[in-house]
Short mmCIF file of N, CA and C in Angstrom, two decimals:
data_model
loop_
_atom_site.label_atom_id
_atom_site.label_comp_id
_atom_site.label_asym_id
_atom_site.label_seq_id
_atom_site.Cartn_x
_atom_site.Cartn_y
_atom_site.Cartn_z
N GLU A 628 -10.16 10.01 12.52
CA GLU A 628 -10.02 8.53 11.42
C GLU A 628 -8.12 7.87 11.15
N LEU A 629 -8.29 7.04 11.66
CA LEU A 629 -6.28 7.15 11.60
C LEU A 629 -5.85 5.98 10.46
N LEU A 630 -7.01 5.79 9.78
CA LEU A 630 -6.05 4.65 7.68
C LEU A 630 -5.87 5.51 7.21
N GLY A 631 -5.09 4.85 6.46
CA GLY A 631 -4.92 6.00 5.44
C GLY A 631 -5.22 5.09 3.88
N SER A 632 -5.25 5.38 2.54
CA SER A 632 -5.32 5.32 1.18
C SER A 632 -4.85 3.43 1.19
N PHE A 633 -4.07 3.31 2.05
CA PHE A 633 -3.14 1.45 2.06
C PHE A 633 -3.56 1.05 3.84
N GLY A 634 -4.03 1.17 4.06
CA GLY A 634 -4.35 1.16 5.21
C GLY A 634 -3.92 0.60 6.46
N ASP A 635 -2.22 1.39 6.39
CA ASP A 635 -1.25 1.28 7.70
C ASP A 635 -0.61 2.63 7.51
N ASN A 636 -0.46 3.04 6.02
CA ASN A 636 0.15 4.72 5.80
C ASN A 636 -0.08 4.98 6.43
N GLU A 637 -0.51 5.53 6.56
CA GLU A 637 -0.91 6.72 8.51
C GLU A 637 -0.65 6.37 9.73
N LEU A 638 0.02 5.57 9.98
CA LEU A 638 0.59 4.32 11.09
C LEU A 638 -0.81 4.68 11.85
N SER A 639 -1.56 3.59 11.14
CA SER A 639 -2.57 3.06 12.05
C SER A 639 -1.95 2.40 13.15
N PRO A 640 -1.57 1.17 12.81
CA PRO A 640 -0.55 0.22 13.79
C PRO A 640 -0.15 0.65 14.31
N GLU A 641 0.56 1.32 14.92
CA GLU A 641 1.21 2.32 15.82
C GLU A 641 0.22 3.00 16.37
N CYS A 642 -0.52 3.90 16.78
CA CYS A 642 -1.73 4.53 17.26
C CYS A 642 -2.15 3.19 18.06
N LEU A 643 -3.05 2.59 17.32
CA LEU A 643 -3.31 1.71 17.96
C LEU A 643 -3.51 0.82 19.13
N ASP A 644 -1.88 0.54 18.46
CA ASP A 644 -1.37 -0.43 19.43
C ASP A 644 -0.90 0.24 21.02
N GLY A 645 -0.15 1.75 20.49
CA GLY A 645 -0.61 2.78 22.60
C GLY A 645 -2.01 3.16 22.25
N ALA A 646 -2.81 3.15 21.70
CA ALA A 646 -3.81 3.19 22.55
C ALA A 646 -5.08 1.97 23.03
N GLN A 647 -4.58 0.19 23.32
CA GLN A 647 -4.85 0.02 23.39
C GLN A 647 -5.24 -0.34 24.98
N ARG A 648 -4.17 -0.09 25.25
CA ARG A 648 -3.83 -0.51 27.36
C ARG A 648 -5.38 0.18 27.85
N PHE A 649 -6.00 0.80 27.18
CA PHE A 649 -6.98 1.65 28.00
C PHE A 649 -8.14 0.77 27.58
N LEU A 650 -8.31 -0.22 26.56
CA LEU A 650 -9.76 -1.07 26.95
C LEU A 650 -9.77 -2.04 27.89
N LYS A 651 -11.08 -2.52 27.74
CA LYS A 651 -10.98 -3.61 29.19
C LYS A 651 -10.62 -4.89 28.96
N PRO A 652 -9.62 -5.44 29.77
CA PRO A 652 -9.13 -6.25 29.22
C PRO A 652 -9.89 -7.74 28.59
N ASP A 653 -10.07 -8.84 28.30
CA ASP A 653 -10.31 -9.53 27.24
C ASP A 653 -11.82 -9.14 27.18
N THR A 654 -12.82 -7.55 27.50
CA THR A 654 -13.61 -7.69 26.79
C THR A 654 -13.67 -5.97 26.27
N GLY A 655 -12.77 -5.21 26.01
CA GLY A 655 -12.35 -4.26 24.91
C GLY A 655 -12.41 -4.57 23.82
N ILE A 656 -13.23 -3.65 22.98
CA ILE A 656 -13.64 -3.76 21.65
C ILE A 656 -12.33 -2.91 20.56
N SER A 657 -11.98 -2.78 19.64
CA SER A 657 -11.47 -1.87 19.06
C SER A 657 -11.68 -0.81 17.67
N VAL A 658 -12.47 -0.51 17.55
CA VAL A 658 -13.09 0.02 16.16
C VAL A 658 -11.99 0.57 14.81
N PRO A 659 -11.20 0.06 14.28
CA PRO A 659 -11.64 -1.26 13.25
C PRO A 659 -11.03 -2.05 14.10
N VAL A 660 -11.70 -3.32 13.91
CA VAL A 660 -11.21 -4.67 14.90
C VAL A 660 -9.28 -5.01 13.03
N SER A 661 -9.65 -4.88 11.81
CA SER A 661 -8.77 -5.69 11.84
C SER A 661 -8.78 -4.61 10.07
N TYR A 662 -7.77 -4.35 9.56
CA TYR A 662 -7.39 -3.52 8.13
C TYR A 662 -6.86 -4.88 6.97
N THR A 663 -7.13 -4.62 5.76
CA THR A 663 -5.85 -5.35 4.88
C THR A 663 -5.12 -4.63 3.39
N SER A 664 -4.16 -3.95 3.48
CA SER A 664 -3.77 -3.22 2.54
C SER A 664 -3.59 -4.50 1.79
N PHE A 665 -4.37 -3.67 0.23
CA PHE A 665 -3.87 -4.74 -1.19
C PHE A 665 -3.35 -3.61 -1.72
N ILE A 666 -2.40 -4.86 -3.21
CA ILE A 666 -1.69 -3.95 -4.01
C ILE A 666 -1.73 -4.21 -5.65
N ALA A 667 -1.70 -3.39 -6.77
CA ALA A 667 -2.35 -4.12 -7.71
C ALA A 667 -1.35 -3.34 -8.99
N PRO A 668 -0.66 -3.79 -9.65
CA PRO A 668 0.23 -3.04 -11.21
C PRO A 668 -0.40 -2.32 -12.27
N ILE A 669 -0.01 -1.64 -12.13
CA ILE A 669 -1.51 -0.45 -13.47
C ILE A 669 -0.55 0.35 -13.84
N SER A 670 -0.47 0.79 -15.26
CA SER A 670 -0.59 1.70 -16.72
C SER A 670 -0.84 3.02 -16.59
N SER A 671 0.20 4.24 -16.44
CA SER A 671 -0.88 5.66 -16.55
C SER A 671 0.26 6.14 -17.12
N SER A 672 0.84 6.49 -18.93
CA SER A 672 2.18 7.07 -18.50
C SER A 672 2.70 8.81 -18.36
N LYS A 673 0.23 9.44 -17.64
CA LYS A 673 0.36 10.27 -17.36
C LYS A 673 0.69 10.58 -15.84
N LEU A 674 0.82 9.38 -15.42
CA LEU A 674 0.93 9.82 -13.37
C LEU A 674 2.20 9.41 -13.71
N HIS A 675 2.94 8.58 -14.57
CA HIS A 675 4.65 8.44 -14.41
C HIS A 675 5.16 10.09 -15.10
N GLN A 676 4.60 10.83 -15.61
CA GLN A 676 5.26 11.51 -16.37
C GLN A 676 5.03 13.01 -15.20
N GLU A 677 3.92 13.29 -14.68
CA GLU A 677 3.95 13.62 -13.63
C GLU A 677 4.82 13.39 -12.38
N VAL A 678 5.68 12.11 -11.70
CA VAL A 678 6.63 12.42 -11.17
C VAL A 678 7.51 12.83 -12.24
N LYS A 679 8.27 12.15 -12.95
CA LYS A 679 9.48 12.50 -13.60
C LYS A 679 9.17 13.78 -14.45
N ALA A 680 8.44 14.63 -14.21
CA ALA A 680 8.28 16.25 -13.51
C ALA A 680 9.29 16.83 -13.06
N TYR A 681 9.54 16.18 -11.81
CA TYR A 681 10.34 16.70 -10.66
C TYR A 681 12.11 16.09 -10.86
N ASN A 682 12.05 14.96 -12.32
CA ASN A 682 13.73 15.53 -12.39
C ASN A 682 14.71 14.77 -11.88
N ASP A 683 13.99 13.90 -10.24
CA ASP A 683 14.77 13.61 -9.47
C ASP A 683 14.59 12.06 -9.30
N VAL A 684 15.41 11.35 -8.62
CA VAL A 684 14.90 9.95 -8.15
C VAL A 684 13.97 9.91 -6.77
N LYS A 685 14.27 10.93 -5.64
CA LYS A 685 13.83 11.03 -4.37
C LYS A 685 12.15 10.75 -5.46
N HIS A 686 10.89 12.17 -6.29
CA HIS A 686 10.26 11.71 -6.92
C HIS A 686 9.31 10.41 -6.66
N PHE A 687 10.32 9.72 -7.24
CA PHE A 687 9.74 8.10 -7.69
C PHE A 687 9.91 7.39 -6.62
N GLU A 688 10.59 7.14 -5.49
CA GLU A 688 10.60 6.35 -3.77
C GLU A 688 9.45 7.58 -3.10
N THR A 689 8.51 8.23 -3.47
CA THR A 689 7.57 8.54 -2.93
C THR A 689 6.21 8.26 -2.88
N THR A 690 5.36 8.08 -2.60
CA THR A 690 3.87 7.32 -2.41
C THR A 690 3.49 8.78 -2.50
N TYR A 691 1.69 8.26 -2.81
CA TYR A 691 0.69 9.37 -3.41
C TYR A 691 -0.41 9.16 -3.72
N VAL A 692 -0.97 9.37 -2.88
CA VAL A 692 -2.70 9.48 -2.69
C VAL A 692 -3.14 10.31 -3.70
N VAL A 693 -3.49 9.22 -5.28
CA VAL A 693 -4.25 9.91 -5.91
C VAL A 693 -5.36 9.52 -6.53
N LYS A 694 -6.42 10.43 -7.54
CA LYS A 694 -7.37 10.00 -7.61
C LYS A 694 -6.95 9.60 -9.03
N MET A 695 -7.26 8.12 -9.45
CA MET A 695 -6.52 7.81 -10.61
C MET A 695 -7.35 7.16 -12.19
N HIS A 696 -7.34 8.46 -13.14
CA HIS A 696 -8.86 8.64 -13.93
C HIS A 696 -8.02 7.84 -15.23
N GLN A 697 -6.88 8.82 -15.32
CA GLN A 697 -6.30 7.79 -16.98
C GLN A 697 -5.09 6.62 -16.07
N HIS A 698 -5.53 5.84 -16.40
CA HIS A 698 -4.45 4.18 -16.32
C HIS A 698 -5.34 3.01 -15.93
N LYS A 699 -4.85 2.50 -16.20
CA LYS A 699 -4.89 0.33 -16.70
C LYS A 699 -5.20 -0.40 -15.38
N VAL A 700 -5.54 -1.03 -14.66
CA VAL A 700 -5.02 -1.92 -13.86
C VAL A 700 -4.61 -2.97 -15.00
N LEU A 701 -3.55 -3.95 -14.02
CA LEU A 701 -3.24 -4.71 -15.47
C LEU A 701 -3.48 -6.21 -15.13
N SER A 702 -3.00 -6.38 -13.61
CA SER A 702 -3.71 -7.94 -13.16
C SER A 702 -5.29 -7.61 -11.23
N GLU A 703 -5.25 -7.76 -11.29
CA GLU A 703 -6.31 -8.53 -9.98
C GLU A 703 -5.86 -7.90 -9.06
N ALA A 704 -5.86 -6.37 -7.56
CA ALA A 704 -5.52 -6.12 -6.46
C ALA A 704 -4.58 -7.92 -5.69
N GLN A 705 -4.32 -7.87 -4.84
CA GLN A 705 -3.80 -9.10 -3.94
C GLN A 705 -3.31 -8.67 -2.55
N GLU A 706 -3.46 -9.43 -2.05
CA GLU A 706 -3.54 -9.22 -0.74
C GLU A 706 -1.95 -9.29 0.05
N CYS A 707 -1.71 -8.26 0.70
CA CYS A 707 -0.26 -7.88 0.83
C CYS A 707 0.13 -7.72 2.75
N TRP A 708 -0.96 -7.44 3.45
CA TRP A 708 -0.82 -8.09 4.62
C TRP A 708 -1.55 -7.43 5.18
N THR A 709 -2.00 -7.69 6.37
CA THR A 709 -3.60 -7.22 7.28
C THR A 709 -2.42 -7.69 8.82
N PHE A 710 -3.76 -6.34 9.63
CA PHE A 710 -3.27 -5.77 10.97
C PHE A 710 -4.50 -5.88 11.11
N GLU A 711 -4.87 -6.96 13.22
CA GLU A 711 -5.62 -6.28 13.97
C GLU A 711 -5.14 -6.22 15.28
N HIS A 712 -6.89 -5.62 15.94
CA HIS A 712 -6.78 -5.17 16.56
C HIS A 712 -7.42 -5.51 18.11
N PRO A 713 -7.21 -5.63 19.46
CA PRO A 713 -6.45 -5.38 19.27
C PRO A 713 -4.64 -6.02 19.35
N ASN A 714 -4.40 -5.62 19.70
CA ASN A 714 -3.25 -6.41 19.33
C ASN A 714 -2.33 -7.29 20.40
N LEU A 715 -2.20 -8.26 20.19
CA LEU A 715 -1.60 -9.12 21.80
C LEU A 715 -0.72 -9.61 21.07
N ASP A 716 0.07 -9.64 20.21
CA ASP A 716 1.71 -10.67 20.16
C ASP A 716 2.50 -9.71 20.96
N THR A 717 3.63 -10.72 21.66
CA THR A 717 4.73 -9.89 22.35
C THR A 717 5.67 -10.74 21.81
N PRO A 718 6.43 -9.79 21.30
CA PRO A 718 6.39 -8.25 21.85
C PRO A 718 5.62 -7.80 19.80
N ILE A 719 5.26 -6.73 19.62
CA ILE A 719 3.94 -6.51 19.15
C ILE A 719 5.29 -5.59 17.76
N ASP A 720 5.67 -6.62 16.70
CA ASP A 720 6.17 -6.40 15.48
C ASP A 720 5.17 -5.96 14.66
N ASN A 721 5.56 -4.72 14.07
CA ASN A 721 4.80 -4.36 12.86
C ASN A 721 5.33 -3.93 11.46
N THR A 722 6.60 -4.08 11.48
CA THR A 722 7.09 -4.59 10.12
C THR A 722 6.20 -5.59 9.55
N ARG A 723 6.89 -5.63 8.57
CA ARG A 723 5.58 -6.24 6.84
C ARG A 723 6.56 -6.64 6.17
N GLN A 724 7.04 -8.10 5.55
CA GLN A 724 7.39 -8.64 3.89
C GLN A 724 6.14 -9.04 3.11
N CYS A 725 5.88 -8.96 1.74
CA CYS A 725 5.65 -9.99 1.01
C CYS A 725 6.44 -9.92 -0.41
N THR A 726 5.62 -11.48 -0.89
CA THR A 726 6.88 -11.23 -2.51
C THR A 726 5.52 -11.54 -3.80
N LEU A 727 4.75 -11.36 -4.28
CA LEU A 727 3.42 -11.45 -5.11
C LEU A 727 4.20 -11.39 -6.14
N LYS A 728 2.30 -12.10 -6.63
CA LYS A 728 3.38 -12.46 -8.55
C LYS A 728 1.62 -12.39 -9.28
N PHE A 729 1.70 -12.13 -10.57
CA PHE A 729 0.54 -10.73 -10.89
C PHE A 729 1.21 -11.42 -12.49
N ASP A 730 -0.16 -11.99 -12.60
CA ASP A 730 -0.06 -13.05 -14.47
C ASP A 730 -0.68 -11.81 -14.52
N VAL A 731 -0.69 -11.49 -16.39
CA VAL A 731 -0.54 -10.16 -17.04
C VAL A 731 -1.04 -11.31 -18.92
N THR A 732 -2.09 -11.05 -18.91
CA THR A 732 -2.90 -11.54 -20.49
C THR A 732 -2.30 -11.03 -21.61
N ARG A 733 -1.94 -9.29 -20.79
CA ARG A 733 -2.47 -8.65 -22.85
C ARG A 733 -0.64 -7.70 -22.51
N ALA A 734 0.32 -7.99 -23.41
CA ALA A 734 0.98 -7.26 -23.63
C ALA A 734 0.78 -5.26 -23.07
N SER A 735 1.67 -5.07 -21.95
CA SER A 735 1.94 -3.66 -21.28
C SER A 735 2.65 -2.92 -21.43
N CYS A 736 2.22 -1.76 -20.78
CA CYS A 736 3.45 -1.08 -19.68
C CYS A 736 3.35 -1.09 -18.13
N LEU A 737 4.52 -0.84 -17.63
CA LEU A 737 4.37 -1.32 -16.70
C LEU A 737 4.58 0.32 -15.90
N HIS A 738 4.32 1.04 -15.12
CA HIS A 738 4.27 2.09 -14.25
C HIS A 738 4.46 2.37 -13.12
N GLY A 739 3.72 1.48 -12.24
CA GLY A 739 3.71 1.66 -10.84
C GLY A 739 2.73 0.76 -10.17
N PHE A 740 1.89 0.91 -9.82
CA PHE A 740 1.18 0.00 -8.55
C PHE A 740 0.25 0.89 -7.49
N ALA A 741 -1.00 0.32 -7.33
CA ALA A 741 -1.77 1.25 -6.75
C ALA A 741 -2.30 0.20 -5.91
N GLY A 742 -2.39 0.87 -4.44
CA GLY A 742 -2.64 0.40 -3.21
C GLY A 742 -4.53 0.78 -2.51
N TYR A 743 -4.62 -0.23 -2.55
CA TYR A 743 -5.89 0.46 -1.89
C TYR A 743 -5.64 -0.87 -0.30
N PHE A 744 -6.95 -0.25 0.80
CA PHE A 744 -7.78 -0.96 2.23
C PHE A 744 -9.10 -1.82 2.15
N ASP A 745 -9.35 -2.55 2.36
CA ASP A 745 -10.17 -2.79 2.90
C ASP A 745 -10.18 -3.12 4.46
N CYS A 746 -11.62 -2.70 4.92
CA CYS A 746 -11.38 -2.49 6.81
C CYS A 746 -12.62 -2.73 7.34
N LYS A 747 -12.18 -4.11 8.08
CA LYS A 747 -13.08 -4.60 9.06
C LYS A 747 -13.62 -3.95 10.24
N LEU A 748 -14.26 -2.55 10.45
CA LEU A 748 -14.68 -2.07 11.29
C LEU A 748 -15.34 -2.63 13.16
N TYR A 749 -16.67 -3.50 12.45
CA TYR A 749 -16.89 -4.25 13.75
C TYR A 749 -17.74 -5.35 13.24
N GLY A 750 -18.67 -6.45 13.46
CA GLY A 750 -18.81 -7.96 12.86
C GLY A 750 -18.92 -8.00 11.39
N ASP A 751 -20.24 -7.40 10.40
CA ASP A 751 -19.84 -7.32 9.44
C ASP A 751 -19.59 -6.16 8.31
N VAL A 752 -19.79 -5.20 8.98
CA VAL A 752 -19.66 -3.62 8.80
C VAL A 752 -17.69 -3.68 8.43
N HIS A 753 -17.96 -3.79 7.19
CA HIS A 753 -16.57 -3.42 6.35
C HIS A 753 -16.59 -1.47 5.73
N ILE A 754 -15.52 -1.50 5.71
CA ILE A 754 -15.54 -0.16 4.23
C ILE A 754 -13.92 -0.22 3.56
N SER A 755 -13.91 0.10 2.62
CA SER A 755 -13.52 -0.50 1.61
C SER A 755 -13.51 0.82 0.45
N ILE A 756 -12.62 0.26 -0.23
CA ILE A 756 -11.42 1.37 -1.38
C ILE A 756 -10.78 0.33 -2.55
N LEU A 757 -11.43 -1.45 -2.20
CA LEU A 757 -10.38 -2.02 -2.92
C LEU A 757 -11.82 -1.65 -4.65
N PRO A 758 -10.98 -2.04 -5.32
CA PRO A 758 -12.58 -1.78 -6.40
C PRO A 758 -13.53 -3.36 -6.11
N ARG A 759 -12.67 -4.29 -6.26
CA ARG A 759 -13.82 -4.94 -6.15
C ARG A 759 -14.95 -5.07 -5.04
N THR A 760 -14.44 -5.06 -3.36
CA THR A 760 -15.11 -4.82 -3.21
C THR A 760 -15.61 -3.78 -2.49
N PHE A 761 -15.23 -2.19 -2.91
CA PHE A 761 -16.20 -0.27 -2.78
C PHE A 761 -17.06 -0.07 -2.50
N SER A 762 -16.23 0.21 -1.08
CA SER A 762 -18.26 0.94 -0.53
C SER A 762 -18.34 2.29 -1.25
N THR A 763 -19.54 2.08 -1.35
CA THR A 763 -20.18 3.15 -1.96
C THR A 763 -20.19 4.35 -0.83
N GLY A 764 -19.67 5.76 -1.83
CA GLY A 764 -20.41 6.50 -0.91
C GLY A 764 -18.83 7.47 -0.81
N MET A 765 -17.86 6.58 -0.97
CA MET A 765 -16.06 6.38 0.14
C MET A 765 -15.39 7.38 -1.37
N PHE A 766 -15.70 8.56 -0.56
CA PHE A 766 -15.00 9.69 -1.34
C PHE A 766 -14.38 10.12 -0.54
N SER A 767 -13.54 9.91 1.10
CA SER A 767 -12.02 10.64 1.67
C SER A 767 -10.78 9.89 1.14
N TRP A 768 -11.08 8.50 0.67
CA TRP A 768 -9.91 7.71 0.38
C TRP A 768 -9.68 8.05 -1.53
N PHE A 769 -8.41 7.62 -1.11
CA PHE A 769 -8.28 7.37 -2.68
C PHE A 769 -6.98 6.20 -3.05
N PRO A 770 -7.00 5.99 -3.83
CA PRO A 770 -5.82 4.44 -3.77
C PRO A 770 -4.49 5.32 -3.64
N LEU A 771 -3.69 4.23 -3.53
CA LEU A 771 -1.73 5.28 -3.48
C LEU A 771 -1.22 4.56 -4.13
N LEU A 772 -0.20 5.93 -4.89
CA LEU A 772 1.01 5.29 -6.00
C LEU A 772 2.00 4.84 -5.27
N PHE A 773 2.51 3.57 -6.48
CA PHE A 773 3.64 3.34 -5.97
C PHE A 773 4.28 3.33 -6.60
N PRO A 774 5.18 4.70 -7.53
CA PRO A 774 5.83 4.32 -9.10
C PRO A 774 6.70 4.41 -8.83
N ILE A 775 7.56 3.65 -10.34
CA ILE A 775 8.70 3.17 -10.45
C ILE A 775 8.96 4.03 -11.68
N ARG A 776 10.60 3.51 -11.17
CA ARG A 776 11.94 4.71 -11.90
C ARG A 776 11.37 4.47 -13.48
N GLY A 777 11.17 4.02 -14.08
CA GLY A 777 11.63 3.43 -15.22
C GLY A 777 10.42 2.66 -15.86
N PRO A 778 9.51 3.39 -16.56
CA PRO A 778 9.22 1.87 -17.51
C PRO A 778 8.83 0.88 -17.53
N MET A 779 7.98 0.09 -17.76
CA MET A 779 8.44 -1.09 -17.81
C MET A 779 7.42 -2.31 -19.01
N TYR A 780 8.17 -2.48 -19.77
CA TYR A 780 7.47 -3.89 -20.62
C TYR A 780 7.18 -4.66 -20.25
N VAL A 781 5.89 -5.44 -20.33
CA VAL A 781 5.27 -6.09 -19.46
C VAL A 781 4.73 -7.52 -21.42
N PRO A 782 5.49 -8.48 -21.40
CA PRO A 782 5.29 -9.59 -22.08
C PRO A 782 3.18 -10.43 -22.35
N ALA A 783 2.92 -10.21 -22.98
CA ALA A 783 0.89 -11.28 -22.88
C ALA A 783 1.74 -12.58 -21.96
N GLY A 784 0.78 -13.32 -20.96
CA GLY A 784 1.52 -14.33 -20.55
C GLY A 784 2.30 -14.08 -19.93
N SER A 785 3.08 -13.48 -19.02
CA SER A 785 4.49 -13.46 -18.53
C SER A 785 3.85 -12.45 -17.16
N GLN A 786 4.38 -12.19 -15.99
CA GLN A 786 4.62 -12.67 -14.78
C GLN A 786 5.01 -11.25 -14.43
N ILE A 787 4.05 -10.22 -13.44
CA ILE A 787 5.47 -9.26 -12.73
C ILE A 787 5.20 -9.71 -10.89
N GLU A 788 6.76 -9.43 -10.95
CA GLU A 788 6.29 -10.56 -9.88
C GLU A 788 6.87 -9.33 -9.24
N LEU A 789 6.43 -8.54 -7.96
CA LEU A 789 7.03 -7.28 -6.38
C LEU A 789 7.21 -7.52 -5.04
N GLN A 790 8.27 -7.29 -5.25
CA GLN A 790 9.11 -7.29 -2.75
C GLN A 790 8.69 -6.08 -3.13
N LEU A 791 7.85 -6.01 -1.76
CA LEU A 791 7.11 -4.53 -1.46
C LEU A 791 7.65 -4.91 0.75
N SER A 792 8.11 -4.16 1.27
CA SER A 792 8.14 -4.10 3.13
C SER A 792 7.54 -2.90 3.56
N ARG A 793 7.23 -3.37 4.75
CA ARG A 793 6.94 -2.03 5.45
C ARG A 793 7.66 -2.46 6.72
N CYS A 794 9.00 -1.19 7.42
CA CYS A 794 10.10 -1.34 7.44
C CYS A 794 9.36 -0.01 8.09
N ILE A 795 9.93 -0.79 10.25
CA ILE A 795 10.47 0.72 11.09
C ILE A 795 11.41 0.53 11.55
N GLY A 796 12.30 1.45 11.79
CA GLY A 796 13.51 1.77 12.74
C GLY A 796 14.11 2.97 12.54
N ASN A 797 15.24 3.54 13.66
CA ASN A 797 15.01 4.81 13.80
C ASN A 797 14.10 6.25 13.94
N GLY A 798 13.36 5.37 15.10
CA GLY A 798 12.03 6.62 14.74
C GLY A 798 10.98 6.67 13.41
N LYS A 799 11.06 6.05 12.95
CA LYS A 799 10.38 5.86 11.74
C LYS A 799 9.39 5.55 11.01
N VAL A 800 8.51 5.12 9.89
CA VAL A 800 8.10 3.27 9.47
C VAL A 800 8.22 3.82 7.77
N TRP A 801 7.95 3.34 6.67
CA TRP A 801 8.47 3.95 5.20
C TRP A 801 7.63 2.34 4.46
N TYR A 802 8.08 2.75 3.02
CA TYR A 802 8.12 1.20 2.57
C TYR A 802 9.38 1.60 1.86
N GLU A 803 9.56 0.34 1.40
CA GLU A 803 11.02 -0.08 -0.12
C GLU A 803 9.96 -0.80 -0.99
N TRP A 804 10.06 -1.16 -2.01
CA TRP A 804 9.53 -1.95 -3.10
C TRP A 804 10.37 -2.14 -4.58
N ALA A 805 10.42 -3.05 -4.41
CA ALA A 805 11.03 -3.65 -6.20
C ALA A 805 10.51 -4.51 -6.87
N VAL A 806 10.65 -4.05 -8.31
CA VAL A 806 10.27 -5.08 -9.39
C VAL A 806 11.26 -6.02 -10.16
N SER A 807 10.44 -7.80 -9.54
CA SER A 807 12.36 -8.10 -9.68
C SER A 807 11.36 -8.66 -11.15
N SER A 808 10.38 -9.21 -11.94
CA SER A 808 10.08 -9.49 -13.23
C SER A 808 8.49 -9.17 -13.80
N PRO A 809 8.63 -9.35 -14.58
CA PRO A 809 9.38 -9.55 -15.88
C PRO A 809 10.99 -8.61 -16.07
N SER A 810 10.87 -8.10 -15.00
CA SER A 810 12.66 -7.35 -14.85
C SER A 810 12.74 -6.98 -13.52
N VAL A 811 14.36 -6.69 -13.75
CA VAL A 811 15.18 -6.12 -12.26
C VAL A 811 14.72 -5.29 -12.33
N GLY A 812 14.19 -4.06 -11.53
CA GLY A 812 14.24 -3.34 -10.33
C GLY A 812 15.15 -2.44 -9.70
N PRO A 813 15.45 -1.53 -9.05
CA PRO A 813 16.38 -1.39 -7.78
C PRO A 813 15.04 -0.94 -6.97
N VAL A 814 15.74 -1.32 -5.80
CA VAL A 814 14.59 -1.26 -4.78
C VAL A 814 15.13 0.12 -4.65
N ASN A 815 13.66 0.55 -4.30
CA ASN A 815 13.65 1.71 -4.18
C ASN A 815 12.74 2.10 -2.67
N ASN A 816 13.30 3.53 -1.98
CA ASN A 816 13.45 3.85 -1.48
C ASN A 816 13.87 3.47 0.03
N VAL A 817 15.02 2.85 -0.24
CA VAL A 817 16.29 1.81 0.78
C VAL A 817 16.35 2.58 2.17
N ASN A 818 16.60 1.97 3.33
CA ASN A 818 16.47 2.84 4.90
C ASN A 818 15.64 4.19 4.18
N GLY A 819 14.55 4.17 4.03
CA GLY A 819 13.75 5.00 3.73
C GLY A 819 14.40 6.64 3.76
N ARG A 820 15.41 6.83 2.88
CA ARG A 820 16.11 7.65 2.19
C ARG A 820 15.01 9.07 1.34
N SER A 821 14.10 8.49 1.18
CA SER A 821 13.27 9.49 0.33
C SER A 821 12.10 9.95 0.56
N PHE A 822 11.76 9.16 1.35
CA PHE A 822 10.14 8.73 2.19
C PHE A 822 9.69 8.10 3.71
N SER A 823 9.85 8.51 4.06
CA SER A 823 9.35 7.52 5.48
C SER A 823 7.99 9.27 6.36
N ILE A 824 7.42 7.89 7.61
CA ILE A 824 7.07 8.75 8.06
C ILE A 824 7.47 8.32 9.94
N GLY A 825 8.01 9.92 10.37
CA GLY A 825 7.72 9.72 11.49
C GLY A 825 7.20 9.07 12.94
N LEU A 826 7.36 8.38 14.01
CA LEU A 826 7.66 7.47 14.51
C LEU A 826 7.18 8.87 15.78
#
């Protein structure tokens, strides 16, 4: 299988784009048909301390597949982007960008973000690790953690604004992410300097 915890984080778009030339024109079907990435802000001092223990920036600019126990989701997950297959775009562009705003009702401490996916295999058959549409018995995937370098205080009634990009260049794919509200944080993993996936 090609799906990662965030849907596209194990190069499923690039792999399926490369394989679609073997589909029968006009009638060939891809499985999966599509998958959507979602993300939610979380508070977890435990996860933050585990990343901080490495004592470098690189580990704060790396994503992690994590079975999250001691954490709190601060606002419901929102959709980032969707990939559909076969991809008939010319040229094919698998870069993505989104800016998301999350309403927070209670004062909290932001430590990062949890990534999920919801996948349409075919017809009405879905698999999902998104909490609100979670597929019973899904033990193969855990959420993808996007950490931030420093805990950020979030007042009650405020918004968390996240800028997230899926970037491609120089034979690799990587994510960049930054919090711009309630405080402005650094852009993480610029040009894939700490973590990328080779094409």
